[in-house]
Amino acid sequence: MAKAFLNAKKGQYSTWPNPKVGCVVTKNERVIAEGWHQWAGQEHAEQMALADASIDYKGATIYVTLEPCSHQGKTGPCVDLILKSGIQRVVCASLDPNPIVNGEGITKLKASGIEVEVGIYEDQAKEINRGYFHFYEKGRPWITTKIASSLDGKISLSNGASRWITSELARSDAHTIRAMNDAIVVGIDTILVDDPSYSVRLETEDPINSPEIIILDSQLRIPIDAKILKNDKVVILCGQGIDQVKKESLSVLGADVICLFDERDKSIERVSEYLVSKKFHHVLIESGAKVNSSFFQNNLIDEINIFFAAKILGSEGLSSFGQMKLVEIPKHQSFRFVEASLVGEDVKLRLLRFTNV
């Protein structure tokens, strides 16, 4: 099963909207086949492992990190393939939370006389597909915010200058975080000040499905020559009454301009509804204080990755979160520390939200 998880991780940047799945087939205490899911619409892990007609799978055991599917999608049901292969035993780390699969694959296997074990390393199965499980169990994506900060908690100077607070290695790590998300949310103020590209640059042999870039720009202030518009998948969420000529110009450049807000409702809830409608599993916020605070105050941030550089920017610098209008110290912590590490010259902290907050 550990080897199956290593196979699953090969698809960590590319499988959305499908989960990351890996498998291993053994016979007579020997590995005879392996597989992993690479892209949505292409063969599943089980299909890759069972594709070689020269291999005798009869009586073998298949270890798979997620329940085999039993429905017809862009590919055929994996359960049917397992039954035809002659495999005798299926060891599955976890059920699939997707309601069109959940339990059906296991039920069909057992009904056909296949020996099935479920729950082997279940926690690891849920961890590798954290956003996938969160989407189907909680009804929305797993949302992470990434912050590059000085030691005194500032993300830029008062004029917005922020290049570069953290080290090159920390910025490289940020590209890994980007690649693991299905979409990146950024506010228009960040674009106007920094003109970021938000591209994904990784030295890896694993396939990469670049995330969709979602720009919150109610008044459509984005410059036509902004670097971010060079990305393949850009969506601009704006308000009613915007400049139609500019909207058309942005559309010609490949951006999808959606009038999501109106004068009465510019809330982050509308953004959340959009993210759910697109069925994103992992969403990354790479923005400033206003966007971070809006998501935080609506209990929509599940994870924080913050890189601290040993630099002091002073009280006039801009903070990672904006006004909260608190009148007392919160009695309960919203997040818990789960990881601390050195990344180059910087310290990286990873925090997860308490589930009861």
Short mmCIF file of C-alpha atoms in Angstrom, two decimals:
data_model
loop_
_atom_site.label_atom_id
_atom_site.label_comp_id
_atom_site.label_asym_id
_atom_site.label_seq_id
_atom_site.Cartn_x
_atom_site.Cartn_y
_atom_site.Cartn_z
CA MET A 1 0.00 0.00 0.00
CA ALA A 2 2.90 2.36 0.72
CA LYS A 3 4.11 1.81 -2.85
CA ALA A 4 0.59 2.48 -4.12
CA PHE A 5 0.63 5.85 -2.34
CA LEU A 6 3.95 6.70 -3.98
CA ASN A 7 2.33 5.95 -7.33
CA ALA A 8 -0.67 8.12 -6.47
CA LYS A 9 1.61 11.08 -5.71
CA LYS A 10 2.85 11.05 -9.30
CA GLY A 11 -0.48 12.67 -10.16
CA GLN A 12 -0.35 15.28 -7.39
CA TYR A 13 -0.31 18.19 -9.87
CA SER A 14 -2.57 16.91 -12.63
CA THR A 15 -5.64 14.79 -11.80
CA TRP A 16 -8.29 17.40 -10.97
CA PRO A 17 -11.27 17.05 -11.06
CA ASN A 18 -10.46 13.42 -10.32
CA PRO A 19 -8.71 12.20 -7.17
CA LYS A 20 -5.10 11.07 -7.02
CA VAL A 21 -5.03 7.27 -7.09
CA GLY A 22 -2.27 4.69 -7.24
CA CYS A 23 -2.25 0.89 -7.14
CA VAL A 24 0.02 -2.15 -7.00
CA VAL A 25 -0.78 -5.72 -8.07
CA THR A 26 0.98 -8.61 -6.34
CA LYS A 27 1.06 -12.36 -6.88
CA ASN A 28 3.05 -14.98 -5.00
CA GLU A 29 4.53 -12.21 -2.84
CA ARG A 30 5.87 -10.41 -5.91
CA VAL A 31 4.83 -7.13 -7.55
CA ILE A 32 3.60 -7.93 -11.06
CA ALA A 33 2.02 -4.59 -12.08
CA GLU A 34 1.58 -0.99 -11.00
CA GLY A 35 -0.53 1.98 -12.05
CA TRP A 36 -1.52 5.57 -11.30
CA HIS A 37 -4.01 8.11 -12.56
CA GLN A 38 -2.41 10.91 -14.55
CA TRP A 39 -5.09 13.07 -16.20
CA ALA A 40 -8.88 13.30 -16.00
CA GLY A 41 -10.36 11.40 -18.92
CA GLN A 42 -7.40 9.06 -19.20
CA GLU A 43 -6.99 5.57 -17.78
CA HIS A 44 -7.44 5.09 -14.05
CA ALA A 45 -4.76 3.57 -11.87
CA GLU A 46 -6.36 0.11 -12.00
CA GLN A 47 -6.72 0.31 -15.77
CA MET A 48 -3.04 1.14 -16.21
CA ALA A 49 -2.00 -1.72 -13.91
CA LEU A 50 -4.23 -4.29 -15.63
CA ALA A 51 -3.51 -3.22 -19.21
CA ASP A 52 -0.78 -5.75 -19.99
CA ALA A 53 -2.44 -8.80 -21.56
CA SER A 54 0.75 -10.83 -21.18
CA ILE A 55 0.47 -10.83 -17.37
CA ASP A 56 -1.52 -13.57 -15.60
CA TYR A 57 -3.54 -11.70 -12.95
CA LYS A 58 -5.58 -14.73 -11.85
CA GLY A 59 -5.46 -15.15 -8.07
CA ALA A 60 -3.56 -11.86 -7.58
CA THR A 61 -4.13 -9.10 -5.02
CA ILE A 62 -4.56 -5.46 -5.99
CA TYR A 63 -3.74 -2.70 -3.50
CA VAL A 64 -5.46 0.58 -4.37
CA THR A 65 -5.47 3.90 -2.50
CA LEU A 66 -9.13 4.66 -3.21
CA GLU A 67 -12.22 2.57 -3.86
CA PRO A 68 -12.43 1.33 -7.48
CA CYS A 69 -15.20 3.08 -9.42
CA SER A 70 -18.31 1.17 -10.48
CA HIS A 71 -19.86 3.70 -12.88
CA GLN A 72 -19.34 4.61 -16.51
CA GLY A 73 -17.60 7.96 -16.88
CA LYS A 74 -15.02 9.01 -19.47
CA THR A 75 -13.56 5.56 -18.88
CA GLY A 76 -15.21 2.25 -18.04
CA PRO A 77 -15.85 0.96 -14.50
CA CYS A 78 -12.68 -0.26 -12.80
CA VAL A 79 -14.70 -2.81 -10.83
CA ASP A 80 -15.70 -4.60 -14.04
CA LEU A 81 -12.08 -4.70 -15.18
CA ILE A 82 -10.97 -6.18 -11.86
CA LEU A 83 -13.65 -8.86 -12.08
CA LYS A 84 -12.63 -9.81 -15.62
CA SER A 85 -8.94 -9.92 -14.72
CA GLY A 86 -9.24 -12.83 -12.31
CA ILE A 87 -7.94 -10.88 -9.32
CA GLN A 88 -8.98 -12.63 -6.12
CA ARG A 89 -8.38 -9.98 -3.44
CA VAL A 90 -8.74 -6.19 -3.26
CA VAL A 91 -7.12 -4.13 -0.50
CA CYS A 92 -8.50 -0.59 -0.50
CA ALA A 93 -7.30 2.29 1.67
CA SER A 94 -10.58 4.21 1.72
CA LEU A 95 -14.05 4.46 0.30
CA ASP A 96 -14.59 7.15 -2.33
CA PRO A 97 -16.63 10.07 -0.87
CA ASN A 98 -18.11 10.92 -4.27
CA PRO A 99 -21.80 9.90 -3.95
CA ILE A 100 -21.82 8.24 -7.38
CA VAL A 101 -19.13 5.84 -6.13
CA ASN A 102 -19.30 5.72 -2.33
CA GLY A 103 -19.51 2.07 -1.33
CA GLU A 104 -20.91 0.88 -4.65
CA GLY A 105 -17.60 -0.42 -5.93
CA ILE A 106 -16.92 -2.39 -2.76
CA THR A 107 -20.45 -3.79 -2.70
CA LYS A 108 -20.17 -5.03 -6.28
CA LEU A 109 -16.79 -6.64 -5.65
CA LYS A 110 -18.02 -8.47 -2.56
CA ALA A 111 -21.21 -9.58 -4.33
CA SER A 112 -19.02 -11.17 -7.01
CA GLY A 113 -17.06 -13.19 -4.45
CA ILE A 114 -13.95 -11.02 -4.31
CA GLU A 115 -12.20 -10.82 -0.94
CA VAL A 116 -12.12 -7.13 0.04
CA GLU A 117 -10.35 -5.23 2.84
CA VAL A 118 -11.10 -1.53 3.38
CA GLY A 119 -9.49 1.03 5.68
CA ILE A 120 -5.81 0.13 5.34
CA TYR A 121 -3.93 3.42 5.89
CA GLU A 122 -7.20 5.34 5.58
CA ASP A 123 -5.76 8.52 7.11
CA GLN A 124 -3.06 8.65 4.44
CA ALA A 125 -5.69 8.15 1.75
CA LYS A 126 -7.63 11.13 3.02
CA GLU A 127 -4.49 13.24 3.38
CA ILE A 128 -3.32 12.77 -0.19
CA ASN A 129 -6.79 13.71 -1.44
CA ARG A 130 -7.59 16.25 1.27
CA GLY A 131 -9.42 18.66 -1.02
CA TYR A 132 -11.36 15.90 -2.77
CA PHE A 133 -12.67 14.52 0.53
CA HIS A 134 -13.35 18.04 1.86
CA PHE A 135 -15.36 18.96 -1.24
CA TYR A 136 -17.67 15.97 -1.01
CA GLU A 137 -17.94 15.93 2.78
CA LYS A 138 -18.17 19.70 3.44
CA GLY A 139 -19.55 20.93 0.13
CA ARG A 140 -16.74 23.37 -0.76
CA PRO A 141 -13.05 23.40 -1.70
CA TRP A 142 -10.14 23.18 0.72
CA ILE A 143 -8.87 26.78 0.78
CA THR A 144 -5.26 27.65 1.59
CA THR A 145 -3.66 31.06 1.90
CA LYS A 146 0.06 31.51 1.27
CA ILE A 147 1.86 34.43 2.93
CA ALA A 148 5.42 35.73 2.61
CA SER A 149 6.10 37.86 5.68
CA SER A 150 8.80 39.78 7.48
CA LEU A 151 9.64 38.88 11.06
CA ASP A 152 7.32 41.64 12.29
CA GLY A 153 4.39 40.36 10.24
CA LYS A 154 4.51 42.65 7.20
CA ILE A 155 3.98 41.49 3.63
CA SER A 156 5.18 44.68 1.93
CA LEU A 157 6.36 48.23 2.47
CA SER A 158 3.77 50.98 2.79
CA ASN A 159 4.09 51.65 -0.97
CA GLY A 160 3.28 48.01 -1.72
CA ALA A 161 6.83 46.91 -2.61
CA SER A 162 7.34 43.27 -1.62
CA ARG A 163 10.14 41.92 -3.85
CA TRP A 164 11.71 40.07 -2.38
CA ILE A 165 10.88 39.51 1.27
CA THR A 166 11.64 35.80 1.26
CA SER A 167 14.50 33.79 -0.22
CA GLU A 168 14.69 32.13 -3.61
CA LEU A 169 14.18 28.69 -2.06
CA ALA A 170 11.01 29.88 -0.32
CA ARG A 171 9.71 31.26 -3.60
CA SER A 172 10.50 27.95 -5.26
CA ASP A 173 8.50 26.16 -2.56
CA ALA A 174 5.63 28.53 -3.35
CA HIS A 175 5.57 27.18 -6.91
CA THR A 176 5.07 23.68 -5.51
CA ILE A 177 2.12 24.93 -3.45
CA ARG A 178 0.63 26.58 -6.53
CA ALA A 179 0.96 23.42 -8.60
CA MET A 180 -0.98 21.42 -6.01
CA ASN A 181 -4.02 23.69 -6.31
CA ASP A 182 -6.79 23.75 -8.90
CA ALA A 183 -7.27 27.51 -8.76
CA ILE A 184 -5.53 30.63 -7.43
CA VAL A 185 -7.52 33.60 -6.12
CA VAL A 186 -5.93 37.05 -6.26
CA GLY A 187 -7.30 40.54 -5.59
CA ILE A 188 -6.94 43.36 -8.10
CA ASP A 189 -4.89 45.51 -5.70
CA THR A 190 -2.14 42.89 -5.69
CA ILE A 191 -2.06 42.92 -9.49
CA LEU A 192 -1.96 46.71 -9.70
CA VAL A 193 0.96 46.93 -7.25
CA ASP A 194 3.06 43.86 -8.08
CA ASP A 195 2.01 42.87 -11.63
CA PRO A 196 2.60 39.17 -10.79
CA SER A 197 2.41 36.37 -13.37
CA TYR A 198 1.39 33.53 -11.01
CA SER A 199 2.88 30.99 -13.38
CA VAL A 200 3.92 27.56 -12.15
CA ARG A 201 7.60 26.76 -12.63
CA LEU A 202 8.72 23.40 -11.27
CA GLU A 203 11.59 21.07 -12.05
CA THR A 204 9.65 17.82 -12.03
CA GLU A 205 8.91 14.88 -14.29
CA ASP A 206 5.36 14.70 -12.94
CA PRO A 207 2.63 16.13 -15.19
CA ILE A 208 1.29 19.58 -14.25
CA ASN A 209 -2.23 20.86 -14.84
CA SER A 210 -1.73 24.61 -14.31
CA PRO A 211 -4.30 26.15 -11.93
CA GLU A 212 -7.01 28.52 -13.07
CA ILE A 213 -6.30 32.14 -12.09
CA ILE A 214 -9.31 33.89 -10.54
CA ILE A 215 -9.05 37.68 -10.26
CA LEU A 216 -11.41 39.61 -7.95
CA ASP A 217 -11.87 42.91 -9.81
CA SER A 218 -15.33 44.40 -9.26
CA GLN A 219 -14.61 47.52 -11.34
CA LEU A 220 -12.51 45.83 -14.03
CA ARG A 221 -9.40 47.87 -13.26
CA ILE A 222 -6.94 45.28 -14.54
CA PRO A 223 -4.48 46.68 -17.13
CA ILE A 224 -4.69 45.11 -20.58
CA ASP A 225 -0.95 44.42 -20.48
CA ALA A 226 -0.94 42.76 -17.03
CA LYS A 227 1.44 39.79 -16.89
CA ILE A 228 -1.20 37.60 -15.28
CA LEU A 229 -3.26 37.67 -18.49
CA LYS A 230 -0.58 35.57 -20.21
CA ASN A 231 -1.76 32.52 -18.27
CA ASP A 232 -3.86 29.99 -20.19
CA LYS A 233 -6.80 29.97 -17.79
CA VAL A 234 -7.79 33.38 -16.39
CA VAL A 235 -11.20 34.30 -14.96
CA ILE A 236 -12.05 37.84 -13.88
CA LEU A 237 -14.95 38.18 -11.45
CA CYS A 238 -16.33 41.69 -11.78
CA GLY A 239 -19.45 43.75 -11.08
CA GLN A 240 -22.33 45.00 -13.19
CA GLY A 241 -21.95 48.15 -15.26
CA ILE A 242 -18.32 47.57 -16.24
CA ASP A 243 -16.74 48.91 -19.45
CA GLN A 244 -18.02 46.58 -22.18
CA VAL A 245 -15.27 47.59 -24.60
CA LYS A 246 -12.62 46.63 -22.07
CA LYS A 247 -14.48 43.42 -21.31
CA GLU A 248 -14.34 42.51 -24.99
CA SER A 249 -10.63 43.36 -25.18
CA LEU A 250 -9.95 41.09 -22.22
CA SER A 251 -12.01 38.33 -23.80
CA VAL A 252 -9.93 38.60 -26.98
CA LEU A 253 -6.83 38.05 -24.82
CA GLY A 254 -8.39 34.81 -23.55
CA ALA A 255 -9.75 35.95 -20.18
CA ASP A 256 -13.21 34.84 -19.13
CA VAL A 257 -14.94 37.93 -17.67
CA ILE A 258 -17.89 37.06 -15.41
CA CYS A 259 -20.15 39.74 -13.92
CA LEU A 260 -20.63 38.07 -10.55
CA PHE A 261 -21.24 41.03 -8.25
CA ASP A 262 -23.87 43.76 -8.14
CA GLU A 263 -23.98 47.01 -6.17
CA ARG A 264 -25.74 45.36 -3.25
CA ASP A 265 -23.68 42.21 -3.07
CA LYS A 266 -19.90 42.17 -3.43
CA SER A 267 -19.54 39.53 -0.74
CA ILE A 268 -17.00 36.76 -0.58
CA GLU A 269 -19.90 34.31 -0.36
CA ARG A 270 -20.52 34.88 -4.07
CA VAL A 271 -16.91 34.00 -4.74
CA SER A 272 -17.26 30.85 -2.63
CA GLU A 273 -20.38 29.87 -4.57
CA TYR A 274 -18.46 30.27 -7.81
CA LEU A 275 -15.62 28.07 -6.54
CA VAL A 276 -18.14 25.38 -5.57
CA SER A 277 -19.89 25.60 -8.95
CA LYS A 278 -16.57 24.93 -10.69
CA LYS A 279 -16.00 21.91 -8.43
CA PHE A 280 -12.51 23.00 -7.43
CA HIS A 281 -11.06 20.78 -4.70
CA HIS A 282 -8.00 22.85 -3.74
CA VAL A 283 -7.95 26.66 -3.94
CA LEU A 284 -5.01 28.90 -3.09
CA ILE A 285 -5.29 32.54 -2.03
CA GLU A 286 -2.27 34.60 -3.05
CA SER A 287 -3.40 38.08 -2.24
CA GLY A 288 -3.27 40.89 0.29
CA ALA A 289 -4.92 41.81 3.57
CA LYS A 290 -8.38 42.59 2.19
CA VAL A 291 -8.93 39.25 0.46
CA ASN A 292 -7.31 37.26 3.27
CA SER A 293 -9.50 38.95 5.86
CA SER A 294 -12.69 38.45 3.84
CA PHE A 295 -12.08 34.71 3.53
CA PHE A 296 -10.97 34.42 7.15
CA GLN A 297 -13.98 36.24 8.60
CA ASN A 298 -16.27 33.96 6.62
CA ASN A 299 -14.53 30.84 8.03
CA LEU A 300 -13.38 29.86 4.55
CA ILE A 301 -9.64 29.45 5.18
CA ASP A 302 -8.68 25.87 6.04
CA GLU A 303 -4.90 26.10 5.85
CA ILE A 304 -2.23 28.78 6.18
CA ASN A 305 1.28 28.47 4.78
CA ILE A 306 3.41 31.38 5.98
CA PHE A 307 7.07 32.00 5.17
CA PHE A 308 8.87 34.23 7.69
CA ALA A 309 12.02 36.06 6.59
CA ALA A 310 14.46 37.45 9.16
CA LYS A 311 13.71 41.02 8.07
CA ILE A 312 12.05 43.95 9.84
CA LEU A 313 9.85 46.27 7.76
CA GLY A 314 8.45 48.49 10.51
CA SER A 315 5.00 49.53 11.64
CA GLU A 316 4.23 51.39 8.40
CA GLY A 317 4.47 48.15 6.40
CA LEU A 318 1.32 46.38 5.21
CA SER A 319 0.02 43.36 7.15
CA SER A 320 -1.20 40.03 5.81
CA PHE A 321 -4.66 40.54 7.32
CA GLY A 322 -6.74 43.70 7.49
CA GLN A 323 -9.05 45.15 10.11
CA MET A 324 -10.98 42.62 12.18
CA LYS A 325 -12.66 45.16 14.51
CA LEU A 326 -12.01 42.92 17.51
CA VAL A 327 -12.72 44.30 20.98
CA GLU A 328 -11.14 41.42 22.91
CA ILE A 329 -8.65 38.61 22.41
CA PRO A 330 -10.46 35.59 20.91
CA LYS A 331 -10.99 32.88 23.52
CA HIS A 332 -10.44 30.06 21.07
CA GLN A 333 -7.68 29.59 18.55
CA SER A 334 -8.84 29.32 14.96
CA PHE A 335 -5.75 27.42 13.79
CA ARG A 336 -3.23 24.93 15.10
CA PHE A 337 0.43 24.60 14.13
CA VAL A 338 1.13 21.30 12.37
CA GLU A 339 4.52 21.88 10.75
CA ALA A 340 7.59 24.10 11.06
CA SER A 341 10.64 23.88 8.81
CA LEU A 342 13.59 25.82 7.46
CA VAL A 343 13.32 26.71 3.77
CA GLY A 344 16.54 28.31 2.71
CA GLU A 345 17.02 31.35 4.94
CA ASP A 346 13.38 31.43 5.97
CA VAL A 347 11.04 29.62 8.35
CA LYS A 348 7.89 28.00 6.98
CA LEU A 349 4.92 27.44 9.26
CA ARG A 350 1.92 25.38 8.26
CA LEU A 351 -1.36 25.75 10.15
CA LEU A 352 -4.69 23.97 9.86
CA ARG A 353 -8.05 25.29 10.99
CA PHE A 354 -9.71 23.63 13.96
CA THR A 355 -12.68 21.70 12.63
CA ASN A 356 -14.99 22.99 15.38
CA VAL A 357 -14.32 26.69 14.64
#
